Structure formats: C-alpha cells, structure tokens
Coordinates of C-alpha atoms in Angstrom, one line a residue:
M17 CA 37.1 8.6 -1.3
S18 CA 36.9 11.1 -4.2
D19 CA 35.3 9.7 -7.5
V20 CA 37.0 10.3 -10.9
Q21 CA 34.3 12.9 -11.8
S22 CA 35.2 15.0 -8.7
I23 CA 38.9 14.7 -9.1
L24 CA 38.7 15.8 -12.9
S25 CA 36.2 18.5 -12.0
E26 CA 38.4 20.1 -9.4
A27 CA 41.5 19.9 -11.6
F28 CA 39.7 21.7 -14.5
S29 CA 38.1 24.3 -12.2
H30 CA 41.6 25.1 -11.0
A31 CA 43.0 25.3 -14.5
I32 CA 40.1 27.6 -15.7
A33 CA 40.7 30.0 -12.7
A34 CA 44.5 29.9 -13.4
A35 CA 43.9 30.7 -17.1
Y36 CA 41.3 33.4 -16.8
G37 CA 41.2 34.6 -13.1
D38 CA 39.3 33.9 -9.9
E39 CA 36.0 35.3 -11.4
Y40 CA 35.9 32.1 -13.4
K41 CA 36.8 29.7 -10.5
N42 CA 33.2 28.5 -10.2
C43 CA 32.8 27.8 -14.0
D44 CA 31.4 24.3 -14.5
P45 CA 33.9 22.2 -16.5
L46 CA 30.8 20.2 -17.9
L47 CA 32.4 16.9 -17.4
R48 CA 30.7 13.6 -18.3
A49 CA 31.8 10.1 -19.0
S50 CA 32.4 9.5 -22.7
G51 CA 29.8 7.6 -24.6
D52 CA 32.5 6.2 -27.0
A53 CA 35.8 4.7 -25.7
A54 CA 37.4 5.7 -29.0
F55 CA 37.2 9.4 -27.9
G56 CA 38.6 8.7 -24.4
D57 CA 37.1 8.0 -21.0
W58 CA 35.8 11.4 -19.9
Q59 CA 34.9 14.6 -21.8
A60 CA 35.0 18.2 -20.6
N61 CA 32.7 20.6 -22.6
F62 CA 33.3 23.9 -21.0
A63 CA 35.1 25.6 -23.9
M64 CA 32.0 26.4 -25.9
S65 CA 30.0 28.1 -23.1
L66 CA 33.0 29.9 -21.6
A67 CA 34.2 31.1 -25.1
K68 CA 30.7 32.5 -25.8
R69 CA 30.8 34.3 -22.3
M70 CA 34.2 35.8 -23.1
G71 CA 33.8 36.4 -26.8
K72 CA 36.7 34.1 -27.7
N73 CA 37.4 31.1 -29.9
P74 CA 36.4 27.8 -28.2
R75 CA 39.5 25.9 -29.3
Q76 CA 41.7 28.7 -28.1
V77 CA 39.9 28.8 -24.8
A78 CA 40.4 25.0 -24.5
E79 CA 44.1 25.2 -25.3
T80 CA 44.7 28.0 -22.8
V81 CA 43.0 26.1 -20.1
L82 CA 44.8 22.9 -20.9
S83 CA 48.2 24.8 -20.6
K84 CA 47.2 25.2 -16.9
L85 CA 45.8 21.8 -16.3
A86 CA 47.6 19.5 -13.9
V87 CA 46.5 15.9 -14.5
A88 CA 49.7 14.1 -15.2
D89 CA 49.1 11.6 -12.4
I90 CA 45.6 11.0 -13.6
A91 CA 45.5 11.0 -17.4
E92 CA 47.7 9.6 -20.1
S93 CA 46.3 11.9 -22.7
V94 CA 44.2 15.0 -22.9
E95 CA 43.2 16.1 -26.4
I96 CA 41.0 18.8 -28.0
A97 CA 38.6 17.6 -30.6
G98 CA 36.1 19.4 -32.9
P99 CA 35.2 22.9 -31.9
G100 CA 36.5 22.6 -28.4
F101 CA 35.6 19.3 -26.8
V102 CA 38.3 18.1 -24.4
N103 CA 38.8 14.3 -24.3
I104 CA 40.5 12.6 -21.3
R105 CA 42.0 9.1 -21.4
L106 CA 42.9 7.9 -17.8
S107 CA 46.3 6.4 -17.1
G108 CA 46.7 2.8 -16.4
D109 CA 48.3 3.3 -13.0
F110 CA 45.6 5.7 -12.0
L111 CA 43.0 3.2 -13.1
D112 CA 44.6 0.3 -11.2
R113 CA 44.8 2.3 -8.0
S114 CA 41.3 3.7 -8.3
I115 CA 39.6 0.4 -9.0
T116 CA 41.6 -1.4 -6.3
R117 CA 40.4 1.2 -3.8
I118 CA 36.8 0.8 -5.0
A119 CA 37.0 -2.9 -4.6
L120 CA 37.4 -2.4 -0.9
D121 CA 34.7 0.2 -0.6
P122 CA 31.2 -1.1 0.3
R123 CA 29.7 1.8 -1.5
K124 CA 31.7 1.3 -4.6
G125 CA 32.9 4.8 -4.8
V126 CA 29.6 6.6 -4.2
A127 CA 30.2 9.1 -1.4
R128 CA 27.4 10.1 1.0
I129 CA 25.9 13.4 0.1
D130 CA 27.7 16.5 1.7
K131 CA 24.4 18.2 2.6
P132 CA 21.6 15.7 3.2
I133 CA 18.0 17.0 3.2
V134 CA 14.6 15.7 4.1
I135 CA 12.8 14.3 1.0
V136 CA 9.2 13.3 1.0
V137 CA 8.3 10.7 -1.6
D138 CA 4.6 10.4 -2.3
Y139 CA 3.8 7.2 -4.1
S140 CA 1.5 4.2 -4.6
A141 CA -1.7 5.9 -3.2
P142 CA -4.3 3.3 -3.8
N143 CA -8.0 3.8 -2.9
V144 CA -9.4 2.2 0.2
A145 CA -12.1 -0.5 -0.2
K146 CA -10.8 -1.3 -3.7
E147 CA -8.4 -4.0 -4.7
M148 CA -5.0 -2.8 -6.0
H149 CA -4.7 -3.3 -9.8
V150 CA -2.1 -3.1 -12.5
G151 CA -2.5 0.8 -12.6
H152 CA -0.9 1.0 -9.2
I153 CA 2.3 -0.9 -10.0
R154 CA 4.2 1.9 -11.8
S155 CA 3.8 4.5 -9.0
T156 CA 4.7 1.8 -6.4
I157 CA 7.8 0.5 -8.1
I158 CA 9.1 3.9 -9.3
G159 CA 8.5 5.5 -5.9
D160 CA 10.2 2.7 -4.1
A161 CA 13.3 2.8 -6.4
L162 CA 13.7 6.6 -5.9
S163 CA 13.3 6.2 -2.1
R164 CA 16.0 3.6 -2.0
L165 CA 18.4 5.7 -4.1
F166 CA 17.8 8.9 -2.0
E167 CA 18.4 6.9 1.2
F168 CA 21.6 5.5 -0.3
Q169 CA 22.9 9.0 -1.0
G170 CA 22.3 9.7 2.8
H171 CA 19.2 11.9 2.6
T172 CA 16.4 11.5 5.1
V173 CA 13.4 9.9 3.2
L174 CA 9.9 10.2 4.3
R175 CA 7.7 7.7 2.4
R176 CA 4.1 8.8 2.2
N177 CA 1.3 6.6 0.9
H178 CA -1.5 9.1 0.3
L179 CA -4.5 6.7 0.6
G180 CA -7.9 7.7 -0.9
D181 CA -9.7 7.1 2.5
W182 CA -12.2 10.0 2.6
G183 CA -15.1 11.4 0.7
L184 CA -18.5 10.7 -0.7
Q185 CA -17.8 7.1 -1.6
F186 CA -17.5 6.2 2.1
G187 CA -21.0 7.4 2.7
Q188 CA -22.4 5.0 0.1
L189 CA -20.1 2.1 1.2
I190 CA -21.0 2.5 4.9
E191 CA -24.7 2.9 4.2
H192 CA -24.7 -0.2 2.0
M193 CA -22.9 -2.2 4.7
V194 CA -25.7 -1.2 7.2
D195 CA -28.4 -2.3 4.8
Q196 CA -26.7 -5.6 4.1
K197 CA -25.9 -6.2 7.9
L198 CA -22.2 -6.3 7.2
T199 CA -21.4 -4.3 10.3
D200 CA -19.8 -7.0 12.6
A201 CA -16.1 -6.6 13.0
S202 CA -15.8 -10.4 13.1
A203 CA -17.4 -10.8 9.7
A204 CA -15.2 -11.7 6.8
H205 CA -14.3 -8.6 4.8
A206 CA -12.0 -10.0 2.3
I207 CA -10.8 -7.4 -0.2
G208 CA -12.7 -9.1 -3.0
D209 CA -15.9 -8.7 -1.1
L210 CA -15.0 -5.0 -0.6
N211 CA -14.6 -4.7 -4.4
E212 CA -18.1 -6.2 -4.8
L213 CA -19.4 -4.0 -2.0
Y214 CA -18.2 -0.9 -3.9
R215 CA -19.7 -2.0 -7.1
A216 CA -23.1 -2.7 -5.5
S217 CA -23.1 0.5 -3.5
K218 CA -22.1 2.6 -6.5
A219 CA -24.9 1.0 -8.5
R220 CA -27.4 1.9 -5.8
M221 CA -25.9 5.4 -5.6
D222 CA -26.6 6.0 -9.3
G223 CA -30.0 4.3 -9.4
E224 CA -31.8 4.9 -6.0
S225 CA -32.4 8.5 -5.0
E226 CA -33.5 7.6 -1.5
F227 CA -30.2 5.7 -1.0
A228 CA -28.2 8.5 -2.4
A229 CA -29.7 10.9 0.1
R230 CA -28.9 8.6 3.0
A231 CA -25.4 8.1 1.7
G232 CA -25.0 11.9 1.7
R233 CA -26.2 12.2 5.3
R234 CA -23.8 9.3 6.2
V235 CA -20.9 11.4 4.8
V236 CA -22.0 14.3 7.1
S237 CA -22.0 11.8 10.1
L238 CA -18.5 10.6 9.1
Q239 CA -17.1 14.1 8.9
A240 CA -18.8 15.0 12.2
G241 CA -17.1 12.1 13.9
D242 CA -20.2 9.9 14.7
P243 CA -18.8 6.9 16.6
E244 CA -20.7 4.2 14.8
T245 CA -20.0 5.6 11.4
L246 CA -16.3 5.9 12.3
R247 CA -16.3 2.2 13.5
L248 CA -17.6 1.0 10.1
W249 CA -15.2 3.3 8.4
H250 CA -12.3 1.8 10.2
L251 CA -13.5 -1.7 9.2
L252 CA -13.0 -0.8 5.5
I253 CA -9.7 1.0 6.3
D254 CA -8.2 -1.9 8.3
E255 CA -9.2 -4.6 5.8
S256 CA -7.7 -2.5 2.9
K257 CA -4.5 -1.9 4.7
R258 CA -4.2 -5.7 5.2
H259 CA -4.5 -6.2 1.5
F260 CA -2.1 -3.4 0.7
Q261 CA 0.5 -4.9 3.1
Q262 CA 0.2 -8.4 1.4
I263 CA 0.9 -6.8 -1.9
Y264 CA 3.8 -4.7 -0.8
A265 CA 5.4 -7.7 1.0
V266 CA 5.3 -9.8 -2.1
L267 CA 6.4 -7.0 -4.3
G268 CA 9.3 -6.3 -1.9
V269 CA 8.7 -2.5 -1.6
G270 CA 9.5 -0.5 1.6
L271 CA 6.0 0.8 2.3
E272 CA 4.8 0.1 5.8
E273 CA 1.6 1.0 7.7
S274 CA 3.4 3.8 9.4
H275 CA 3.8 5.5 6.0
Y276 CA 0.0 5.6 5.4
Y277 CA -1.1 9.2 5.4
G278 CA -4.6 9.2 3.8
E279 CA -6.7 12.1 2.9
S280 CA -8.4 11.7 6.3
F281 CA -5.1 12.6 8.0
Y282 CA -5.4 16.2 6.6
N283 CA -9.0 16.7 7.2
D284 CA -8.6 18.8 10.4
M285 CA -6.1 21.1 8.5
L286 CA -8.5 22.1 5.8
A287 CA -10.4 24.8 7.5
P288 CA -7.3 26.4 9.1
V289 CA -5.6 26.4 5.7
T290 CA -8.6 28.2 4.2
E291 CA -8.8 30.8 6.9
E292 CA -5.1 31.4 6.7
L293 CA -5.2 32.0 3.0
L294 CA -8.2 34.3 3.3
A295 CA -6.5 36.2 6.2
S296 CA -3.3 36.7 4.2
G297 CA -5.2 38.0 1.1
V298 CA -3.7 35.4 -1.1
A299 CA -7.2 33.6 -1.5
L300 CA -10.2 35.4 -2.9
V301 CA -13.9 34.6 -2.8
S302 CA -15.2 34.0 -6.3
Q303 CA -18.8 33.0 -7.0
G304 CA -19.1 31.9 -3.3
A305 CA -16.0 29.7 -3.4
V306 CA -12.6 30.4 -1.8
C307 CA -10.1 30.3 -4.7
L308 CA -6.4 30.8 -5.5
F309 CA -5.5 32.2 -8.9
P310 CA -2.0 31.2 -9.7
P311 CA -0.5 33.3 -12.5
G312 CA -0.4 31.9 -16.0
F313 CA -3.3 29.5 -15.8
K314 CA -6.1 30.5 -18.1
G315 CA -9.1 28.6 -19.7
K316 CA -10.1 28.4 -23.3
D317 CA -12.2 31.6 -22.8
G318 CA -9.0 33.4 -21.6
E319 CA -10.3 33.6 -18.0
P320 CA -8.0 32.7 -15.0
V321 CA -8.4 29.2 -13.9
P322 CA -8.8 28.9 -10.2
L323 CA -7.4 26.4 -7.6
I324 CA -10.5 25.9 -5.5
V325 CA -9.7 25.9 -1.7
R326 CA -13.3 25.7 -0.5
K327 CA -16.3 25.0 -2.7
S328 CA -19.3 27.3 -2.7
D329 CA -21.3 24.6 -0.7
G330 CA -18.6 24.8 2.0
G331 CA -17.1 21.5 1.1
Y332 CA -13.4 20.7 0.4
G333 CA -11.8 18.8 -2.5
Y334 CA -8.5 17.2 -3.6
D335 CA -6.9 20.7 -4.1
T336 CA -7.4 21.7 -0.5
T337 CA -6.0 18.4 0.8
D338 CA -3.0 18.6 -1.4
L339 CA -2.3 22.2 -0.3
A340 CA -2.6 21.1 3.3
A341 CA -0.2 18.2 2.7
I342 CA 2.4 20.5 1.1
R343 CA 2.0 22.9 4.0
H344 CA 2.4 20.0 6.6
R345 CA 5.3 18.5 4.8
V346 CA 7.4 21.7 4.6
R347 CA 6.5 23.4 7.9
D348 CA 6.1 20.4 10.2
L349 CA 8.3 17.7 8.5
G350 CA 11.1 20.1 7.3
A351 CA 11.0 18.8 3.7
S352 CA 13.3 20.5 1.2
R353 CA 12.2 18.3 -1.7
I354 CA 8.7 16.7 -2.3
V355 CA 8.4 14.1 -5.0
Y356 CA 5.0 12.9 -6.2
V357 CA 5.1 9.8 -8.3
V358 CA 1.7 10.1 -10.0
D359 CA 0.6 9.2 -13.6
A360 CA 0.9 11.7 -16.4
R361 CA -2.9 12.4 -16.5
Q362 CA -2.4 14.6 -13.3
K363 CA 0.1 16.9 -15.0
H364 CA -2.1 19.9 -15.0
H365 CA -3.3 19.2 -11.4
F366 CA 0.3 19.3 -10.1
S367 CA 1.3 22.2 -12.2
I368 CA -1.4 24.5 -10.9
L369 CA -1.1 23.0 -7.3
F370 CA 2.7 23.7 -7.1
S371 CA 2.1 27.3 -8.5
G372 CA -0.7 27.8 -6.0
A373 CA 1.4 26.5 -3.2
R374 CA 4.2 28.9 -4.0
L375 CA 1.7 31.8 -4.2
A376 CA 0.5 30.8 -0.7
G377 CA 4.0 30.7 0.6
Y378 CA 3.8 26.9 1.3
L379 CA 6.6 26.2 -1.1
P380 CA 9.3 28.8 -0.2
E381 CA 12.4 29.5 -2.1
G382 CA 14.8 26.5 -1.9
V383 CA 12.0 23.9 -1.5
L384 CA 11.5 21.7 -4.6
A385 CA 8.3 20.0 -5.5
E386 CA 8.3 17.6 -8.5
H387 CA 5.7 15.6 -10.3
V388 CA 7.3 12.4 -11.4
S389 CA 4.9 11.5 -14.1
F390 CA 4.7 8.2 -16.0
G391 CA 2.9 6.6 -19.0
S392 CA 0.5 3.7 -19.2
I393 CA 1.1 -0.1 -19.4
L394 CA -0.3 -1.4 -22.7
G395 CA -1.2 -4.9 -24.0
D396 CA 0.0 -6.2 -27.3
D397 CA -2.9 -4.5 -29.0
G398 CA -1.5 -1.1 -28.0
K399 CA -4.4 -0.4 -25.7
P400 CA -4.4 -0.3 -21.8
F401 CA -3.4 -3.6 -20.4
K402 CA -6.6 -5.8 -19.5
S403 CA -7.3 -9.3 -18.5
R404 CA -8.5 -11.8 -21.1
S405 CA -12.0 -11.1 -20.0
G406 CA -11.5 -7.4 -20.6
D407 CA -11.3 -6.4 -16.9
V408 CA -8.7 -4.4 -15.2
V409 CA -5.8 -6.7 -14.1
R410 CA -5.6 -7.2 -10.4
L411 CA -2.1 -6.5 -9.0
G412 CA -2.3 -9.7 -6.9
D413 CA -3.1 -11.9 -10.0
L414 CA -0.3 -10.3 -11.9
M415 CA 2.3 -11.0 -9.3
D416 CA 0.9 -14.6 -8.9
E417 CA 1.3 -15.1 -12.6
A418 CA 4.9 -13.7 -12.5
L419 CA 5.8 -16.2 -9.7
L420 CA 4.2 -19.1 -11.5
R421 CA 6.0 -18.4 -14.8
A422 CA 9.3 -17.9 -13.0
K423 CA 8.9 -21.2 -11.1
A424 CA 8.3 -23.0 -14.3
I425 CA 11.5 -21.7 -15.7
V426 CA 13.5 -22.5 -12.6
D427 CA 12.1 -26.0 -12.4
E428 CA 13.1 -26.6 -16.0
K429 CA 16.7 -25.2 -15.6
S430 CA 17.5 -26.4 -12.1
P431 CA 15.5 -29.6 -11.3
G432 CA 18.2 -30.7 -8.9
V433 CA 18.0 -27.7 -6.6
P434 CA 15.9 -28.2 -3.4
E435 CA 12.2 -27.2 -3.7
D436 CA 12.5 -24.4 -1.1
E437 CA 15.5 -22.8 -2.8
R438 CA 13.8 -23.0 -6.3
R439 CA 10.8 -21.1 -4.8
T440 CA 13.1 -18.4 -3.4
I441 CA 14.9 -18.1 -6.8
A442 CA 11.6 -18.0 -8.6
R443 CA 10.4 -15.1 -6.4
A444 CA 13.6 -13.2 -7.2
I445 CA 13.3 -13.8 -10.9
G446 CA 9.5 -13.3 -11.3
I447 CA 9.2 -10.1 -9.1
G448 CA 12.5 -8.8 -10.3
A449 CA 11.4 -9.3 -14.0
L450 CA 8.1 -7.4 -13.2
K451 CA 9.9 -4.5 -11.6
Y452 CA 12.7 -4.3 -14.1
A453 CA 10.4 -4.3 -17.1
D454 CA 8.8 -1.2 -15.7
L455 CA 11.9 0.5 -14.4
S456 CA 14.0 0.0 -17.6
N457 CA 11.6 1.9 -19.7
D458 CA 11.7 5.7 -19.8
R459 CA 9.0 6.4 -17.3
V460 CA 7.3 9.2 -19.3
K461 CA 6.5 6.7 -22.1
D462 CA 4.0 4.0 -22.4
Y463 CA 5.3 0.4 -22.6
V464 CA 3.9 -2.8 -23.8
F465 CA 3.6 -5.6 -21.2
N466 CA 5.1 -8.9 -22.5
W467 CA 5.8 -11.9 -20.3
E468 CA 8.2 -13.6 -22.7
R469 CA 10.4 -10.5 -23.1
M470 CA 10.6 -9.6 -19.5
L471 CA 11.4 -13.1 -18.4
A472 CA 14.0 -13.7 -21.0
F473 CA 17.7 -14.5 -20.0
D474 CA 19.1 -12.3 -22.8
G475 CA 18.6 -8.6 -23.6
N476 CA 18.0 -5.8 -21.1
T477 CA 16.1 -7.7 -18.5
A478 CA 16.3 -8.5 -14.8
P479 CA 17.1 -12.2 -15.4
Y480 CA 19.9 -11.3 -17.7
L481 CA 21.5 -9.1 -14.9
Q482 CA 20.7 -11.8 -12.2
N483 CA 22.4 -14.4 -14.4
A484 CA 25.5 -12.3 -14.7
Y485 CA 25.7 -12.3 -10.9
V486 CA 25.1 -16.0 -10.7
R487 CA 27.8 -16.6 -13.3
I488 CA 30.3 -14.8 -11.1
Q489 CA 29.3 -16.8 -8.0
G490 CA 29.9 -19.9 -10.2
I491 CA 33.4 -18.7 -10.8
F492 CA 34.1 -18.5 -7.1
R493 CA 32.5 -21.9 -6.4
K494 CA 34.9 -23.4 -8.9
A495 CA 37.8 -21.5 -7.4
A496 CA 36.9 -23.0 -4.0
E497 CA 36.6 -26.4 -5.4
A498 CA 40.1 -26.0 -6.9
G499 CA 41.5 -25.2 -3.4
F500 CA 42.0 -21.5 -4.1
D501 CA 43.1 -19.6 -1.0
F502 CA 40.8 -16.7 -0.5
S503 CA 42.6 -15.4 2.6
A504 CA 44.5 -12.8 0.5
A505 CA 42.1 -12.5 -2.3
P506 CA 40.1 -11.2 -4.0
D507 CA 39.4 -8.2 -1.8
A508 CA 42.4 -7.9 0.6
P509 CA 44.8 -4.9 0.2
G510 CA 47.6 -7.3 -0.8
A511 CA 45.6 -8.3 -3.9
P512 CA 45.6 -5.3 -6.2
I513 CA 43.7 -5.3 -9.5
R514 CA 45.8 -5.0 -12.6
L515 CA 44.0 -4.1 -15.8
G516 CA 46.0 -5.6 -18.7
M517 CA 43.4 -6.5 -21.3
P518 CA 41.0 -4.0 -23.0
E519 CA 37.9 -5.9 -21.6
E520 CA 39.3 -5.4 -18.1
R521 CA 39.8 -1.8 -18.6
A522 CA 36.4 -1.4 -20.1
L523 CA 34.9 -2.9 -17.0
A524 CA 36.9 -0.7 -14.6
I525 CA 35.9 2.5 -16.6
E526 CA 32.2 1.4 -16.3
I527 CA 32.4 0.9 -12.6
L528 CA 34.1 4.3 -12.1
K529 CA 31.0 5.9 -13.8
L530 CA 28.7 4.7 -11.0
P531 CA 29.0 7.8 -8.6
D532 CA 28.1 10.2 -11.5
L533 CA 25.3 7.9 -12.6
I534 CA 23.7 7.9 -9.2
N535 CA 23.9 11.7 -9.1
Q536 CA 22.3 11.9 -12.5
V537 CA 19.4 9.7 -11.5
S538 CA 18.8 11.6 -8.2
H539 CA 18.4 14.8 -10.2
S540 CA 16.5 13.5 -13.3
L541 CA 14.3 11.0 -11.3
E542 CA 14.8 8.5 -14.2
P543 CA 15.4 5.0 -12.9
H544 CA 15.8 3.7 -16.4
R545 CA 19.2 5.3 -16.5
L546 CA 20.4 3.0 -13.7
C547 CA 18.9 0.0 -15.6
T548 CA 20.8 1.0 -18.7
Y549 CA 24.0 1.4 -16.8
L550 CA 23.7 -2.1 -15.1
Y551 CA 22.9 -3.7 -18.4
G552 CA 26.0 -2.1 -20.0
L553 CA 28.0 -3.3 -17.1
A554 CA 26.7 -7.0 -17.4
S555 CA 27.3 -6.9 -21.1
L556 CA 30.9 -5.8 -20.6
F557 CA 31.3 -8.6 -18.0
H558 CA 30.2 -11.3 -20.5
G559 CA 32.7 -9.9 -23.0
F560 CA 35.4 -10.0 -20.3
Y561 CA 34.4 -13.6 -19.4
E562 CA 34.8 -14.8 -22.9
K563 CA 38.2 -13.1 -23.6
C564 CA 39.9 -13.1 -20.2
P565 CA 40.4 -16.6 -18.4
V566 CA 40.1 -16.3 -14.7
M567 CA 41.0 -19.6 -13.1
N568 CA 43.0 -20.5 -16.1
A569 CA 44.9 -17.2 -16.2
E570 CA 48.5 -17.2 -17.2
D571 CA 49.8 -16.6 -13.7
E572 CA 48.8 -16.3 -10.1
T573 CA 48.9 -12.5 -9.9
T574 CA 46.6 -12.3 -13.0
K575 CA 44.2 -14.9 -11.4
R576 CA 44.0 -12.9 -8.2
S577 CA 43.4 -9.7 -10.0
R578 CA 40.7 -11.1 -12.2
L579 CA 39.0 -12.7 -9.2
A580 CA 39.0 -9.3 -7.5
L581 CA 37.6 -7.7 -10.6
C582 CA 34.9 -10.3 -10.9
K583 CA 33.9 -9.8 -7.2
L584 CA 33.8 -6.1 -7.8
V585 CA 31.4 -6.4 -10.8
A586 CA 29.2 -8.8 -8.7
E587 CA 29.0 -6.3 -5.9
T588 CA 28.3 -3.4 -8.2
L589 CA 25.5 -5.3 -9.9
K590 CA 24.0 -6.3 -6.5
L591 CA 24.2 -2.8 -5.3
G592 CA 22.5 -1.3 -8.4
L593 CA 19.9 -3.9 -8.4
S594 CA 19.2 -3.4 -4.7
L595 CA 18.5 0.3 -5.5
L596 CA 15.9 -0.9 -7.9
G597 CA 14.4 -3.2 -5.2
I598 CA 15.6 -6.4 -7.1
D599 CA 17.1 -9.3 -5.4
V600 CA 20.1 -11.5 -6.6
M601 CA 20.8 -15.1 -5.9
D602 CA 23.9 -17.3 -5.9
R603 CA 22.6 -19.7 -8.4
M604 CA 19.6 -20.3 -10.7

C-alpha cells in the first residue's frame, strides 16, 4: 500500500518531468506534511531550488509544474503561496479511502523498506565488575528504540553490547581477589560486592607499588591465556552479565547475552589489523608507535593528531579495538550502516576513528558510520544527577523507585483492580515514564530529571499517551456492555471510515503522516520526533473525544465509523509506543 507521501511525490515528479523534460525527472519535489492545517495538509517546496537551477522565477516554475500535475483524484485544492510554496489539501473521498485501508493494515501504512541492509547498533556498553548506573540509561534506551525502529522497517539489525571487559583494571581486580581469597566459583559475588572489590583494588593500585607491579604481571598472564587467571576473569564476567540481564529484563530492552561482544572479543584481531595497516602503507611508525594520521586533525601546535594503532610499548588501546570492530562488522558481518550510541564526550574519538577507518579502507564507499551522541541527565540544581548522598545513582535503584512511585499512583487511582494486575500496570507506567522522559527530549541536549513531571498524566509524558490508549479501550468496553455487534465493525471492510467532523479529519491526516515520520527518524536518529508525533496524535484524539460522540453518535453508520477511527488511533499509539519500547495496558 502506497502512503500519501509516495503518491504525491510520484505525481509531482511526473509533472516536473512533463513540464521541463526528462532531465528533471529525478528532481526531488521536497514534499513534507504541513505544520499548519490552515495552509493545507501537505506542502511541496521544489520551486525555489528548481528555479535557481534553471534561472527562472519560482512562482512561474510552480505554475508551470501545476499545469501538468494530475492529482484530481487525490486533492481538492492545490495552491501556490509566497515565493513558490505549493500547498495541497487532500480530498474527502481520498482521505476516507486511505484511512479505511490503513485501518485494516497491521503496519498502519508503513511499508517495509525496499532495499533492507545490515545495521549494527552499538549501545549500552557497561563496564564489567561495576554496577550499571544512571549514566548507562540513555545509551541503553536510545539504542533499543533505534534498533526496534530499524527492525520494523525490515532491516537486519545486529545489536552489539561492547562491554568493557579487558585491560589493566582486570589485573588489579584479579590480583585483589587472590589476596582476599575470593577465588571460589561458589562464593557469592553479588554485583554490589564487585563494586566494592573494584574500589578496594583501585585504592591498592594507587597506593601500593608492590601490588601495582603484581597487577601488571597479572594483566600479562591474562593476555597470555593463563588458565587460572582466565578462570577468575570469567567469574567477574559471568556475575556482571547476570546483573546486566536483570537490569535489561526490568527495563524491557532487547539486549541478550548473545549480543555481548566485549573488548576481549577483538583481542586476537589487534595484531593482524596492525600488520595489515603497516603492510598497506596506511599506518606509519612515529616515535616508536604505529599510527594513522587521518587528514584534517591537528593539535593546538598545528601538528597532525595521530590515531594510535599500537603504542610504543607494544600495547593496544581503545583506538585499535574500535578499528578492529569496524573491520569485523563491515567485512565479516556485511554491515552497511554502523550506529554508535555513545555520549557526546566521545565526539572527537568517533570523528577521528571514522576518518581513520576510511583511510584504512575499513569503511568503504557506501558504508555509513554514525555517532549518535547524547547529553547528560541533570538534577534540579542543573548539575549531573546524583543520589541524595552525592553518589552516582545506581540504575537498579532508579528503576525500583520508578516502580514504587508508579505503584502508589495505581493503588490510589484503581484500588479495586486485582493486586497482580496493579503491579503489571505499575511496571508499564513506571518504566514507560522513565524511558519516555529520556526519549522525548532532543538527545543532543541535557535534560533535568524530575519524577513528578515524568509520571504526570498530562503533558508530553508516557502516562498521558498510555491513558489515551486506555480511554479508547474504555469506549469499547462500554460498547460491548451496550450489546454492540463487533462482527462487522470496527475493522471489517464493510465498515468504512467516514470523516465528517474537522476533528475526525485532523486525526486521519495525523495518522497518514506516520510513514514519513518513521522514515525521518530512521535518517535523523532522533527518537524525540516519534514522541512528539505520538503526543500530537493523543492530543488530537482527546479533542475528537470531546467534540465527536461515539456511542451516542447520531446514527449507526457514524457510530461504526467513529469506533473504527478510535481503534485505528489506539493501534497507532500502541505501535508507536512499542517502537520506543513502551507498553500499553487496557486499563489503569
């Protein structure tokens, strides 16, 4: 099923070619949904760019194209405004037909992508032997939402959790475990204990030279594959993974243990990468280190900034691991797009990394690598979000508080609902609120964490959207209680939607925008655009609910039409929220 954007785009492309020749047949009509219904439903902005290219007046170009435009069965009016904007208002019959078809489509008009690709999404990336904290939530939630959206489009998505599971810190951790006799696999290694283990080992590393020397030797043993050292390393890895999976399960994100590819996974690739780059002449030896010098990167002194492939002491760092990861993802996994969901502080690292990978040939033409950066979560004081004691907020504690607060709200609002159901509802509300508060903000900006705002049932929040869905389910419960026959409604072909009221039309137009919106988000990698769309749809529904009686409609045909429209809105909300990883419920 073609969406409105595609139908109009094809019509305008044909008209431009008919007006100015086949050399312009691939000219982009620059169509977008109108931001103001007073100016129509869609807008085509091709005239300015095309006129500049041809040395003509934009309005004259628009008039010439419109004289060749065949949209009589789609639009009731097409008008030129300003210097050459073309405003299109869809016809009532076309809207009725389109929205009735979409009501029967499980994908709500969003076609699967014509040419699916392999997309690697690198996100979450906690460090082993440390408990996940609030700083991990943005990467985890944003990465999960983007993965869901790509999969919905039809792409093959390879989730990658790039664990920090290698390096010097494991020498100090393992050596401290040996000293403290924490080497028995049956001993309790709760993640909280591992946190304390890390603090204690780090303190010894900084204050005891003899311990630091032993820790260094332990790193060498680990890298050499010493069986006992590897066994202790696996103790740390396994306990950390158990903790991670508990967090991901409660948070409702699609990361599984099969998606864990830590730094250790790439360890055997580091030497071959180095030798390959030296043999090709792309890498150079500088001051004893093997380096890449991507063009355009210079320090304050004007000297080129290197991407260090191998240190002068023979060791490898994050740069080498990340180069090896790109090489593996493109050559072995066939990725055409790699998305790194990592905070904004790593902007320079990814900029020089991607440039170096292109220089090395690991990112060939046609393969896209993108850094999806994001800002920080702040407290009410405008500083990084901390606990009352001033410590970093543990992610587990944050989720527990979300569930407790949501449960209190549900207990107050719905005391008659069975306890098990109230717990399920509270989880959907609490975790949904936590996710939506993050996703609804422009990811590149910092945002202030506020429980009252994120759990509010009004405004741009998850509970507001979930409540819109619940309200529609309430309509259908009342319809069932009234003995309404659902056999031919609301989604059967014999129950078409008829858009009589302005509020009905506004809902239909908004739903028709979904395919273009999904396409926009997949390119911009900005989930807040989907949140804004869903909030707008829910707001329009509440306006419709106030002005357009459903069960008390003036006649049976209108009642069936409005029930079908309500169902379509609910399904669209549910679909959109599912792409954000947020659940809905039938009642609150």
